[in-house]
Amino acid sequence: MPLPYFEISGGPRLRGTVRISGAKNAALPIMAAAILCDGEVILHDVPQVADVVSLGELLTKLGLEVGRRPDGALRLVARDEMNCRAEYDIVRKMRASICVLGPLLAKRRQAQVSMPGGCAIGDRPVDLHLRAMKQLGAEIELVSGDIVAKAKRLHGAEMFLGGPFGSTVLGTANAMMAASLAEGATVIEMAACEPEIVDLANFLNKCGASITGQGTPRIVVEGVRQLHGCEYRIIPDRIEAGTFMAAAAITNGELKIDNCRLDHLMAFVDRLVAIGVNVEKGPEGALVSSARRLEPADVTTQPFPGFPTDLQAQIMTLLCLAEGNSIITEKIFPDRFLHVAELNRMGAHLRKEGPTVIVEGVKRLIGAPVMASDLRASAALVLAGLAARGVTRVNRIYHLERGYEKLEDKLRAVGAEIQRKEGPDVM
Ligand code: EPU
């Protein structure tokens, strides 16, 4: 079966303006939160990406009306509360489906969600999600690969949501959503501080929830009896913005990046500046340029406000072309390095030692056929193609289409030579 791929001719310096889309990872849990609401939810700036479509399909099966309005806003209304099951078929495609667990349990008092398996970036357990639901009073069993959860009424609880790799983003989202309709107060210690969690809390509050402390490791939720719908705008996608900043830097270009929150990208910008990239605050976001050779830098991924794991692959591509050696350590998903072998196919000098990659800067990357393995690794290969000498073919870009809205159109509009084509899967 023919599959879409990108063909990129490297070299052109990117120049112009890019508008960043709404954040996929904020939109997904907020869409799931519509299960909790009595009434219409209207969401602006939900990106048109495959993961949003998949979650829309799941929510439709769960009895919600889901559709785009002519102005592009996503409209969700819960109509039928009979089906509480998220099947393997859909969870297998998208792990973020786990974020229907908390809302189903809180609103419908039962949920059956297929247990997500591992994926290209690691094992990805959900023990912390289940711990949170149990502490709120749910009974949980594992039946034929499904998480089956029941509760007469959830009650508030004090919980600690730290795991071996720190806080959990979707685990915090599930706990916050379930606690919103629980009886009494819930305290979530070691909550994730990511901007997407703040966005979810702000959305829930606009629907009548009572949440404080979002953006800090201690979130307090006072349960309420009912949530109503609301109209809400999703925050800009910080990972898409970071990817375009890296694109400006790696092509020695100059991009104005609109609809971008620099306060969500402090750790990434800190590393860009260390590498020698100019980043200035622009009227609606940032101005990013780079006119000279890049300096090496060390990077360690951490929960927010630390350096995001979702930009690790992209900065690795940038550091491949720095003048000297860099060390990249992955502290969230220690196996998230499938892009390493592909970048080496393009002439990079990368050596993996456990959760660390040693990057020896090279003068140039060389175009080659490469294979995308996960969403962010795919973006790293596109960046490599933009800078490489010759033609790069990035296969299996369906990974990329899960989370980047119209990436090739946006890149072409600022001067990249990139085409989306279809052909046999050649790797
Ligand atoms: N973890 C556990 N137990 C759990 C949950 C997580 O040990 O119950 C571990 C994970 O294995 C990992 C760490 O905790 O080592 C952090 O995982 P987290 O739960 O925060 O990840 P997530 O919520 O499943 C979200 C994003 C990911 C992003 C991570 C980390 C969404 C839809 N996904 O996943 O985004 O990498 O947070 O920031 O929000 C992507 O967009 O490409 C992507 C993978």
XYZ file of C-alpha atoms and ligand atoms in Angstrom:
471
model
C 0.000 0.000 0.000
C 1.449 3.420 -0.909
C 2.270 5.574 2.110
C 2.835 9.330 2.311
C 6.402 10.549 2.633
C 8.238 13.877 2.510
C 10.849 14.695 -0.064
C 13.046 17.551 1.102
C 15.810 19.349 -0.767
C 18.044 20.824 1.884
C 19.657 24.240 1.811
C 17.187 27.144 1.604
C 17.318 29.594 4.513
C 13.847 29.880 5.986
C 12.459 33.415 6.093
C 9.044 34.783 6.906
C 6.229 34.341 9.401
C 4.758 31.156 10.799
C 1.568 30.985 12.867
C 1.633 28.299 15.529
C -1.479 26.130 15.954
C -3.256 25.309 19.193
C -1.542 22.718 21.377
C -2.421 19.102 20.604
C -1.512 18.019 24.128
C -3.773 20.659 25.672
C -6.629 19.982 23.244
C -6.781 16.210 23.845
C -7.527 16.205 27.618
C -9.791 19.245 27.242
C -11.814 17.374 24.594
C -12.075 14.404 26.996
C -13.228 16.787 29.739
C -16.350 17.509 27.657
C -17.611 14.127 28.994
C -17.942 15.875 32.372
C -19.981 18.803 31.098
C -23.738 19.238 30.854
C -24.100 21.460 27.808
C -22.155 22.600 24.799
C -18.365 22.935 24.739
C -16.872 25.123 22.005
C -13.104 24.941 21.571
C -11.114 27.357 19.426
C -7.654 26.588 18.023
C -7.939 22.802 18.222
C -5.363 21.677 15.642
C -6.474 19.547 12.673
C -4.205 16.590 13.375
C -4.735 12.829 13.350
C -4.753 12.439 17.159
C -7.594 14.965 17.459
C -9.544 13.033 14.814
C -8.933 9.732 16.669
C -10.077 11.165 20.002
C -13.103 12.719 18.262
C -14.016 9.238 16.978
C -13.641 7.750 20.449
C -15.768 10.483 22.033
C -18.435 9.937 19.360
C -18.542 6.247 20.316
C -18.869 7.357 23.937
C -22.064 9.250 23.080
C -20.815 12.794 22.376
C -21.678 14.879 19.359
C -18.353 16.056 17.957
C -17.988 18.316 14.940
C -16.226 21.323 13.435
C -18.217 24.539 13.019
C -17.772 26.569 9.796
C -15.382 28.898 11.710
C -13.151 25.912 12.525
C -14.090 25.696 16.223
C -14.676 22.222 17.620
C -18.095 21.661 19.184
C -18.698 18.844 21.655
C -21.946 17.953 23.431
C -22.483 14.894 25.622
C -25.786 13.292 24.571
C -25.847 9.631 25.513
C -24.165 8.192 28.607
C -24.701 4.485 27.883
C -21.364 3.452 26.363
C -18.416 3.757 28.769
C -15.926 1.631 26.872
C -12.743 2.723 25.067
C -11.706 -0.285 23.014
C -8.227 -1.591 22.280
C -8.503 -0.667 18.620
C -8.508 3.038 19.393
C -6.301 3.055 22.511
C -3.682 1.092 20.557
C -3.616 3.901 17.973
C -3.432 6.677 20.544
C -2.283 6.317 24.136
C -3.805 9.673 25.084
C -7.197 7.867 24.986
C -6.433 7.022 28.638
C -7.599 10.534 29.493
C -11.250 9.468 29.153
C -10.814 7.268 32.263
C -11.184 10.018 34.891
C -14.110 11.824 33.199
C -16.085 8.587 32.549
C -15.631 7.437 36.117
C -16.600 10.777 37.629
C -19.606 11.457 35.404
C -20.927 7.976 34.595
C -19.513 6.101 37.616
C -17.956 3.452 35.412
C -15.297 3.157 32.752
C -13.786 0.368 30.716
C -10.603 1.489 28.999
C -8.241 -0.832 27.214
C -4.888 -0.898 28.995
C -2.425 0.992 26.765
C 0.638 -0.991 25.764
C 4.118 0.406 25.229
C 5.019 2.491 22.214
C 8.081 3.558 20.238
C 9.225 5.902 23.002
C 9.073 3.396 25.889
C 6.967 1.210 28.212
C 4.654 4.007 29.338
C 2.874 2.485 32.369
C -0.385 3.923 33.769
C 0.044 2.841 37.419
C -0.135 6.455 38.642
C -3.452 7.037 36.831
C -4.878 3.937 38.504
C -3.510 4.940 41.904
C -5.257 8.300 41.594
C -8.597 6.714 40.646
C -8.368 4.221 43.554
C -7.624 6.996 46.006
C -10.725 8.827 44.815
C -12.714 5.710 45.724
C -12.859 3.684 42.506
C -12.692 -0.098 42.415
C -10.381 -1.207 39.658
C -9.884 -4.587 37.998
C -7.975 -5.682 34.935
C -10.246 -7.853 32.743
C -8.911 -9.286 29.459
C -6.577 -6.351 28.941
C -9.178 -3.739 29.908
C -9.082 -1.461 32.939
C -12.559 -1.808 34.451
C -13.281 0.945 36.972
C -16.406 1.558 39.061
C -17.411 3.951 41.815
C -20.743 4.844 43.427
C -19.555 8.404 43.992
C -15.943 9.545 44.000
C -14.723 11.285 47.139
C -11.909 13.774 47.572
C -8.490 12.472 48.679
C -4.893 13.475 49.273
C -2.630 11.847 46.751
C 1.018 11.822 45.709
C 1.460 11.415 41.955
C 5.248 11.147 41.646
C 6.808 8.166 39.883
C 10.367 7.094 39.087
C 10.542 9.705 36.311
C 8.850 12.533 38.177
C 5.315 13.808 37.697
C 2.820 12.505 35.128
C 1.045 14.859 32.731
C -1.987 12.793 31.730
C -2.117 11.166 35.190
C -2.504 14.647 36.699
C -5.130 15.457 34.047
C -7.139 12.328 34.909
C -6.933 13.034 38.658
C -7.979 16.672 38.220
C -10.913 15.811 35.948
C -12.197 13.037 38.227
C -11.742 15.141 41.388
C -13.745 18.001 39.858
C -16.985 16.024 40.324
C -15.932 14.171 43.506
C -17.430 14.849 46.920
C -15.093 17.092 48.942
C -11.565 18.344 48.420
C -8.669 16.631 46.649
C -5.013 17.551 47.030
C -2.660 16.371 44.282
C 0.973 16.502 45.409
C 3.762 16.332 42.815
C 1.263 17.321 40.186
C 2.588 17.996 36.692
C 3.226 21.730 36.152
C 3.053 21.655 32.327
C 1.201 24.532 30.606
C -1.227 21.951 29.168
C -2.295 21.073 32.735
C -2.811 24.765 33.540
C -4.912 25.048 30.380
C -7.073 22.067 31.400
C -7.571 23.525 34.901
C -8.519 26.909 33.437
C -10.994 25.214 31.098
C -12.547 23.192 33.945
C -12.821 26.330 36.094
C -14.604 28.091 33.257
C -17.070 25.161 33.292
C -17.725 25.696 37.012
C -14.976 23.608 38.657
C -12.981 24.891 41.603
C -9.292 24.234 41.032
C -6.348 26.174 42.476
C -2.588 25.691 42.373
C -2.402 24.699 38.690
C 1.118 25.323 37.413
C 2.574 24.336 40.815
C 3.277 20.823 42.171
C 0.305 21.095 44.586
C -3.124 21.298 43.001
C -6.250 21.572 45.138
C -9.635 20.613 43.674
C -12.878 21.326 45.550
C -15.438 18.942 44.089
C -18.660 20.423 42.651
C -21.946 18.688 41.790
C -22.101 19.671 38.135
C -20.068 21.230 35.336
C -21.585 23.223 32.488
C -20.183 23.802 29.005
C -18.201 26.865 27.906
C -16.345 28.479 25.007
C -12.577 28.270 25.318
C -9.396 28.938 23.316
C -6.579 26.338 23.493
C -3.035 27.619 24.226
C -0.442 27.693 21.426
C 1.557 24.512 20.842
C 4.939 25.064 22.507
C 6.431 21.985 20.838
C 5.435 23.123 17.350
C 6.853 26.576 18.168
C 10.119 25.011 19.366
C 10.316 22.902 16.208
C 10.021 26.030 14.014
C 12.620 27.831 16.139
C 14.966 24.913 15.486
C 14.091 25.104 11.762
C 15.094 28.785 11.666
C 18.340 28.015 13.485
C 19.381 24.979 11.451
C 18.873 26.752 8.110
C 20.601 29.963 9.303
C 17.292 31.615 8.570
C 15.063 34.176 10.232
C 11.516 33.375 11.327
C 8.853 35.432 13.030
C 6.886 32.953 15.077
C 3.376 34.160 15.890
C 0.959 32.762 18.469
C 3.842 31.521 20.581
C 4.285 31.834 24.354
C 7.960 32.280 25.222
C 7.124 31.803 28.912
C 6.232 28.187 28.001
C 9.619 27.693 26.332
C 12.121 29.093 28.835
C 14.316 25.983 29.066
C 14.346 25.471 25.298
C 15.168 29.125 24.586
C 17.921 29.000 27.235
C 19.585 26.151 25.298
C 19.058 27.871 21.910
C 20.804 30.985 23.224
C 23.650 28.823 24.579
C 23.992 27.326 21.081
C 24.281 30.825 19.592
C 20.767 31.317 18.205
C 19.159 34.768 18.535
C 15.734 34.681 20.145
C 13.858 37.930 20.716
C 10.388 38.580 21.973
C 8.196 39.596 19.033
C 4.828 41.386 19.056
C 2.887 38.102 18.928
C 5.577 35.621 19.852
C 9.218 35.387 18.907
C 11.800 36.375 16.339
C 14.400 33.677 15.816
C 17.504 33.918 13.671
C 20.915 32.423 13.366
C 23.616 33.602 11.055
C 26.654 31.720 12.230
C 28.072 28.359 13.245
C 26.361 26.758 16.196
C 28.040 26.144 19.562
C 27.717 22.791 21.359
C 25.602 22.563 24.525
C 24.473 19.935 27.018
C 20.763 19.193 27.385
C 18.863 17.184 30.014
C 15.130 16.622 29.644
C 12.975 17.153 32.726
C 9.355 17.821 33.645
C 8.212 21.431 33.079
C 9.699 24.009 33.541
C 12.715 21.876 32.571
C 13.688 21.040 29.009
C 10.787 19.141 27.343
C 11.320 15.573 26.181
C 9.119 16.455 23.194
C 11.910 18.759 21.897
C 14.824 16.418 22.626
C 14.984 14.908 19.131
C 14.772 18.339 17.455
C 17.610 19.880 19.483
C 19.703 16.791 18.819
C 19.463 17.477 15.073
C 20.560 21.055 15.686
C 23.507 19.953 17.824
C 24.611 17.520 15.093
C 25.820 20.637 13.242
C 27.455 22.403 16.194
C 31.177 23.001 16.327
C 32.119 20.547 19.111
C 30.647 17.846 21.317
C 27.338 17.927 23.178
C 25.706 15.565 25.656
C 21.953 14.918 25.633
C 20.388 13.041 28.555
C 16.777 11.827 28.502
C 15.265 11.743 32.001
C 11.601 11.266 31.072
C 11.635 8.481 28.456
C 15.144 6.947 28.657
C 14.617 4.909 25.454
C 13.331 7.776 23.322
C 16.243 7.660 20.878
C 14.975 5.928 17.721
C 16.017 8.994 15.711
C 19.696 8.411 16.571
C 20.293 5.637 14.032
C 18.391 7.557 11.348
C 20.401 10.754 11.926
C 23.596 8.679 11.698
C 22.399 7.520 8.259
C 22.558 11.194 7.286
C 26.166 11.563 8.395
C 25.659 12.584 12.036
C 28.106 11.308 14.647
C 25.923 10.165 17.524
C 26.754 7.568 20.157
C 24.143 6.305 22.603
C 25.223 5.265 26.104
C 22.141 4.278 28.151
C 19.842 7.311 28.531
C 22.544 9.603 27.091
C 23.654 10.460 23.577
C 27.042 11.960 22.820
C 26.799 14.269 19.840
C 29.973 14.963 17.950
C 29.266 17.934 15.725
C 29.834 17.459 11.982
C 30.253 20.069 9.223
C 27.277 18.842 7.221
C 24.458 16.327 7.045
C 23.834 14.469 3.805
C 20.384 13.696 2.366
C 19.219 10.061 2.611
C 16.053 7.980 2.860
C 15.147 7.767 6.546
C 12.277 6.338 8.549
C 10.135 8.230 11.026
C 9.433 6.215 14.184
C 7.453 8.533 16.436
C 5.977 11.993 16.240
C 8.900 14.069 17.519
C 11.585 11.848 15.974
C 9.882 12.523 12.629
C 10.163 16.263 13.193
C 13.881 15.842 13.926
C 14.369 14.061 10.601
C 12.518 16.822 8.735
C 14.850 19.391 10.372
C 17.845 17.319 9.308
C 16.480 17.228 5.749
C 16.087 21.027 5.682
C 19.786 21.470 6.463
C 21.241 18.473 4.623
C 23.086 18.585 1.352
C 20.945 16.826 -1.291
C 17.570 15.134 -1.061
C 16.101 13.495 2.031
C 13.096 11.198 1.916
C 11.320 10.920 5.273
C 9.189 7.778 5.221
C 6.228 6.931 7.472
C 5.200 10.519 8.070
C 1.850 9.330 9.405
C 3.630 9.600 12.760
C 4.214 13.276 12.102
C 0.643 13.897 11.008
C -0.566 12.796 14.443
C 0.614 16.054 15.939
C 1.799 18.699 13.450
C -0.863 20.663 11.578
C 0.033 21.237 7.900
C 3.765 21.096 8.623
C 4.831 20.932 4.975
C 2.564 23.859 3.953
C 3.910 25.996 6.785
C 7.518 25.133 5.913
C 6.997 25.740 2.186
C 5.452 29.143 2.920
C 8.757 30.250 4.503
C 10.948 28.919 1.723
C 11.571 25.227 2.377
C 11.672 22.824 -0.542
C 9.461 20.080 0.825
C 6.872 17.964 -0.990
C 4.378 15.454 0.368
C 4.311 12.462 -1.957
C 3.013 8.925 -1.866
C 4.847 5.759 -2.711
C 5.838 2.303 -1.544
C 7.319 2.018 1.949
C 10.923 1.549 0.858
C 12.706 0.871 4.148
N 4.828 7.243 34.151
C 4.750 6.250 35.094
N 3.499 5.856 35.518
C 2.360 6.423 35.050
C 2.446 7.462 34.096
C 3.708 7.851 33.667
O 5.760 5.724 35.549
O 1.282 6.025 35.484
C 6.149 7.684 33.687
C 6.302 7.590 32.168
O 6.672 6.278 31.759
C 7.369 8.622 31.914
C 7.019 9.722 32.910
O 6.250 9.074 33.931
O 8.639 8.097 32.214
C 6.244 10.885 32.341
O 5.133 10.423 31.594
P 3.774 11.235 31.496
O 2.699 10.469 32.176
O 4.000 12.633 31.948
O 3.492 11.200 29.928
P 2.048 11.283 29.268
O 1.167 12.101 30.103
O 1.597 9.912 28.898
C 2.414 13.477 27.894
C 2.432 13.884 26.459
C 3.674 13.338 25.787
C 4.899 13.897 26.526
C 4.816 13.516 28.004
C 5.944 14.098 28.841
C 0.100 14.035 25.856
C -1.025 13.536 25.043
N 1.249 13.379 25.785
O 2.375 12.052 27.916
O 3.667 13.859 24.463
O 6.080 13.381 25.956
O 3.581 13.992 28.562
O 5.967 15.476 28.757
O -0.028 15.066 26.524
C 4.065 13.844 22.150
O 3.275 14.799 22.045
O 4.812 13.481 21.210
C 4.135 13.104 23.398
C 4.627 11.884 23.494
